[in-house]
Amino acid sequence: MRKGIRVVRGPDWNYDNHDGGEGGVGTVVEVPGDPGFTLPGKFVMVRWDVGEKHLYRIGEGDAYDLFIFNNATAGVSHILPCDGCSDNLVEGLRWKCTRCGDYNLCSTCYMSDKHDLTHEFLRFDSRRSEGFPIPSRSSSQDQRVKSRGIFTGAKVCRGANWMWDNQFGMFTLSTTCISEKERLILNHPIAHPCNCATDFYCQMRYL
């Protein structure tokens, strides 16, 4: 597994809500071989979009804590167009229909239910990987989970590696979102765009 790959909780997940809850997305930030990464075995370090950072198993003891959500962020692409949106290159995971010859989808189109939902697909993690058989999407509609994290339109706040002083106001990290009562005690500005009184993902306190 490469650094930069986006992941979600996998089949052997047993870590409560490190990821902010089911559907939470994170990024692999450390892998075996990195300087300072001395833990033996098959582990990677993940920084979740909600701020948590922890180690997870990727085959250690035959356990897999993570699923790949998107590997385009690690530079993976395929020399094939997406037949759903006509992009010149499929970036990240490639989804190939098993019934329709050379019909390929990018992850965005596959997850957006492009093409026949009753058709099975093969998932290709890289150009050289073998296709992994995936059941039809129609057979798993009741198992779908909405992804949550830093996407277009998301409200964000400064993270653990922030280096830009008070560029966007006097705020600092906290472990949990403050309640309405805490907001009043701390004189948190009502107009602050994160809407801390209700926004689960906000992790800032007003100084």
CSV table of C-alpha atoms in Angstrom, one decimal:
chain,number,residue,atom,x,y,z
A,1,MET,CA,0.0,0.0,0.0
A,2,ARG,CA,1.4,3.4,-1.0
A,3,LYS,CA,1.5,6.7,0.8
A,4,GLY,CA,-1.2,9.0,-0.4
A,5,ILE,CA,-3.9,6.3,-0.9
A,6,ARG,CA,-7.3,7.2,0.5
A,7,VAL,CA,-8.8,4.5,2.7
A,8,VAL,CA,-11.9,3.6,4.7
A,9,ARG,CA,-12.5,1.0,7.4
A,10,GLY,CA,-12.1,-2.6,6.3
A,11,PRO,CA,-13.4,-6.1,7.1
A,12,ASP,CA,-11.4,-6.5,10.3
A,13,TRP,CA,-12.0,-3.0,11.7
A,14,ASN,CA,-12.1,-3.0,15.5
A,15,TYR,CA,-11.2,0.6,16.5
A,16,ASP,CA,-14.5,2.3,17.4
A,17,ASN,CA,-14.7,5.7,15.6
A,18,HIS,CA,-11.0,6.5,14.9
A,19,ASP,CA,-12.3,7.5,11.5
A,20,GLY,CA,-15.1,9.7,12.7
A,21,GLY,CA,-17.7,6.9,12.1
A,22,GLU,CA,-18.5,4.5,9.3
A,23,GLY,CA,-17.8,6.1,5.9
A,24,GLY,CA,-15.0,8.2,7.3
A,25,VAL,CA,-12.1,8.6,4.8
A,26,GLY,CA,-8.4,8.9,5.6
A,27,THR,CA,-5.0,9.0,4.0
A,28,VAL,CA,-2.1,6.6,4.3
A,29,VAL,CA,0.8,8.8,5.6
A,30,GLU,CA,3.4,6.3,6.6
A,31,VAL,CA,4.4,2.9,5.2
A,32,PRO,CA,7.1,0.3,6.0
A,33,GLY,CA,10.4,1.5,4.7
A,34,ASP,CA,9.8,5.2,5.6
A,35,PRO,CA,12.5,6.8,7.8
A,36,GLY,CA,11.5,6.4,11.4
A,37,PHE,CA,8.8,3.8,10.7
A,38,THR,CA,10.4,0.9,12.6
A,39,LEU,CA,7.3,-1.2,13.4
A,40,PRO,CA,7.9,-4.7,12.0
A,41,GLY,CA,5.2,-6.5,10.1
A,42,LYS,CA,2.4,-5.3,7.8
A,43,PHE,CA,1.2,-2.0,9.2
A,44,VAL,CA,0.5,1.5,7.8
A,45,MET,CA,-0.2,4.8,9.5
A,46,VAL,CA,-3.4,6.6,8.5
A,47,ARG,CA,-4.4,10.2,9.1
A,48,TRP,CA,-8.2,10.4,9.1
A,49,ASP,CA,-9.9,13.5,7.8
A,50,VAL,CA,-11.3,14.1,11.2
A,51,GLY,CA,-7.8,14.5,12.6
A,52,GLU,CA,-7.0,11.1,14.3
A,53,LYS,CA,-3.8,9.3,13.3
A,54,HIS,CA,-3.2,5.6,14.1
A,55,LEU,CA,-1.6,2.4,12.9
A,56,TYR,CA,-3.6,-0.3,11.1
A,57,ARG,CA,-3.0,-3.8,9.9
A,58,ILE,CA,-2.7,-4.6,6.2
A,59,GLY,CA,-2.2,-8.3,6.4
A,60,GLU,CA,-0.6,-8.6,9.8
A,61,GLY,CA,-1.9,-11.8,11.3
A,62,ASP,CA,-4.0,-12.2,8.2
A,63,ALA,CA,-6.1,-9.2,9.3
A,64,TYR,CA,-7.1,-6.2,7.1
A,65,ASP,CA,-8.3,-3.1,8.9
A,66,LEU,CA,-8.7,-1.0,5.7
A,67,PHE,CA,-10.3,-0.9,2.3
A,68,ILE,CA,-8.9,1.2,-0.5
A,69,PHE,CA,-11.2,4.1,-1.2
A,70,ASN,CA,-9.2,5.9,-3.9
A,71,ASN,CA,-5.6,5.5,-5.1
A,72,ALA,CA,-5.6,8.2,-7.7
A,73,THR,CA,-4.1,10.4,-5.0
A,74,ALA,CA,-1.0,8.1,-5.0
A,75,GLY,CA,-0.6,8.7,-8.8
A,76,VAL,CA,-2.3,5.5,-10.1
A,77,SER,CA,-3.9,5.8,-13.5
A,78,HIS,CA,-4.8,3.6,-16.5
A,79,ILE,CA,-4.2,4.1,-20.2
A,80,LEU,CA,-7.9,3.7,-20.9
A,81,PRO,CA,-10.8,6.2,-21.1
A,82,CYS,CA,-13.8,6.1,-18.8
A,83,ASP,CA,-16.9,5.0,-20.8
A,84,GLY,CA,-19.1,6.8,-18.3
A,85,CYS,CA,-17.8,10.3,-18.4
A,86,SER,CA,-15.4,10.0,-21.4
A,87,ASP,CA,-12.3,11.2,-19.4
A,88,ASN,CA,-9.2,10.4,-21.4
A,89,LEU,CA,-7.6,8.4,-18.5
A,90,VAL,CA,-9.2,6.4,-15.7
A,91,GLU,CA,-7.4,7.7,-12.6
A,92,GLY,CA,-7.3,5.5,-9.5
A,93,LEU,CA,-9.3,2.3,-9.4
A,94,ARG,CA,-10.6,1.0,-12.7
A,95,TRP,CA,-13.9,-0.9,-12.9
A,96,LYS,CA,-14.4,-3.2,-15.9
A,97,CYS,CA,-17.8,-4.7,-16.8
A,98,THR,CA,-17.7,-8.5,-17.1
A,99,ARG,CA,-20.6,-8.6,-19.5
A,100,CYS,CA,-20.0,-5.7,-21.9
A,101,GLY,CA,-16.6,-6.4,-23.4
A,102,ASP,CA,-14.2,-3.5,-23.1
A,103,TYR,CA,-16.3,-1.2,-20.9
A,104,ASN,CA,-14.5,0.6,-18.1
A,105,LEU,CA,-15.6,3.1,-15.5
A,106,CYS,CA,-13.7,5.4,-13.2
A,107,SER,CA,-14.6,5.3,-9.5
A,108,THR,CA,-16.8,8.4,-9.7
A,109,CYS,CA,-18.9,6.9,-12.4
A,110,TYR,CA,-19.0,3.5,-10.8
A,111,MET,CA,-20.1,4.8,-7.4
A,112,SER,CA,-22.6,7.1,-9.1
A,113,ASP,CA,-24.4,4.1,-10.6
A,114,LYS,CA,-23.4,4.6,-14.2
A,115,HIS,CA,-24.1,1.6,-16.4
A,116,ASP,CA,-26.3,-1.4,-15.7
A,117,LEU,CA,-26.5,-2.1,-11.9
A,118,THR,CA,-27.2,-5.8,-12.5
A,119,HIS,CA,-23.8,-6.3,-14.2
A,120,GLU,CA,-20.8,-7.6,-12.3
A,121,PHE,CA,-17.5,-5.9,-12.5
A,122,LEU,CA,-13.7,-6.5,-12.1
A,123,ARG,CA,-11.8,-3.9,-10.0
A,124,PHE,CA,-8.3,-3.2,-11.1
A,125,ASP,CA,-6.1,-1.5,-8.4
A,126,SER,CA,-3.3,-0.6,-10.9
A,127,ARG,CA,-2.3,-1.1,-14.5
A,128,ARG,CA,-0.6,-4.4,-13.7
A,129,SER,CA,-3.0,-5.8,-11.1
A,130,GLU,CA,-5.3,-8.7,-11.8
A,131,GLY,CA,-9.0,-7.9,-11.8
A,132,PHE,CA,-10.8,-8.6,-8.5
A,133,PRO,CA,-14.4,-9.8,-9.0
A,134,ILE,CA,-17.1,-7.5,-7.6
A,135,PRO,CA,-20.8,-8.5,-7.3
A,136,SER,CA,-23.4,-6.4,-9.0
A,137,ARG,CA,-24.3,-3.1,-7.4
A,138,SER,CA,-28.0,-4.1,-7.4
A,139,SER,CA,-27.2,-6.9,-5.0
A,140,SER,CA,-25.7,-4.6,-2.4
A,141,GLN,CA,-27.8,-1.4,-2.5
A,142,ASP,CA,-28.8,-1.9,1.2
A,143,GLN,CA,-25.2,-2.1,2.2
A,144,ARG,CA,-24.0,1.2,0.8
A,145,VAL,CA,-22.4,3.7,3.1
A,146,LYS,CA,-22.0,7.4,2.3
A,147,SER,CA,-18.4,8.5,2.4
A,148,ARG,CA,-17.5,11.4,4.7
A,149,GLY,CA,-14.4,13.5,4.7
A,150,ILE,CA,-12.6,16.3,2.9
A,151,PHE,CA,-14.3,16.6,-0.5
A,152,THR,CA,-15.3,19.5,-2.7
A,153,GLY,CA,-17.6,21.7,-0.7
A,154,ALA,CA,-16.6,20.4,2.7
A,155,LYS,CA,-16.1,22.8,5.7
A,156,VAL,CA,-12.6,22.4,7.0
A,157,CYS,CA,-10.4,23.7,9.8
A,158,ARG,CA,-6.7,23.7,10.5
A,159,GLY,CA,-5.1,20.3,11.0
A,160,ALA,CA,-2.3,18.8,13.0
A,161,ASN,CA,0.4,20.1,10.6
A,162,TRP,CA,-0.9,23.7,10.3
A,163,MET,CA,2.0,26.1,9.7
A,164,TRP,CA,0.3,29.4,8.7
A,165,ASP,CA,-0.2,31.1,12.1
A,166,ASN,CA,-3.6,32.8,12.4
A,167,GLN,CA,-4.3,33.2,8.7
A,168,PHE,CA,-8.0,32.5,9.2
A,169,GLY,CA,-8.6,33.8,12.7
A,170,MET,CA,-7.6,32.9,16.2
A,171,PHE,CA,-8.4,29.2,16.4
A,172,THR,CA,-6.6,26.1,17.6
A,173,LEU,CA,-7.3,22.3,17.6
A,174,SER,CA,-9.4,20.5,20.1
A,175,THR,CA,-10.3,16.9,20.4
A,176,THR,CA,-14.1,17.3,20.1
A,177,CYS,CA,-16.5,19.8,18.7
A,178,ILE,CA,-17.6,22.2,21.3
A,179,SER,CA,-21.2,22.3,22.5
A,180,GLU,CA,-23.5,25.3,22.4
A,181,LYS,CA,-22.9,25.9,26.1
A,182,GLU,CA,-19.1,25.7,25.7
A,183,ARG,CA,-19.4,28.2,22.8
A,184,LEU,CA,-21.1,30.7,25.0
A,185,ILE,CA,-18.6,30.2,27.8
A,186,LEU,CA,-15.6,30.6,25.4
A,187,ASN,CA,-17.3,33.5,23.5
A,188,HIS,CA,-17.0,31.5,20.3
A,189,PRO,CA,-18.2,33.8,17.4
A,190,ILE,CA,-21.7,32.8,16.2
A,191,ALA,CA,-20.8,33.8,12.7
A,192,HIS,CA,-17.9,31.4,12.5
A,193,PRO,CA,-18.5,29.3,9.3
A,194,CYS,CA,-17.8,25.9,10.9
A,195,ASN,CA,-21.1,26.1,12.9
A,196,CYS,CA,-19.3,24.4,15.8
A,197,ALA,CA,-22.5,24.0,17.8
A,198,THR,CA,-23.8,21.4,15.4
A,199,ASP,CA,-20.9,20.4,13.1
A,200,PHE,CA,-19.4,17.1,14.2
A,201,TYR,CA,-16.3,17.6,12.1
A,202,CYS,CA,-15.3,20.9,13.5
A,203,GLN,CA,-12.3,20.5,15.8
A,204,MET,CA,-11.5,24.1,16.7
A,205,ARG,CA,-11.9,26.1,19.9
A,206,TYR,CA,-11.9,29.9,20.0
A,207,LEU,CA,-9.1,31.4,22.0
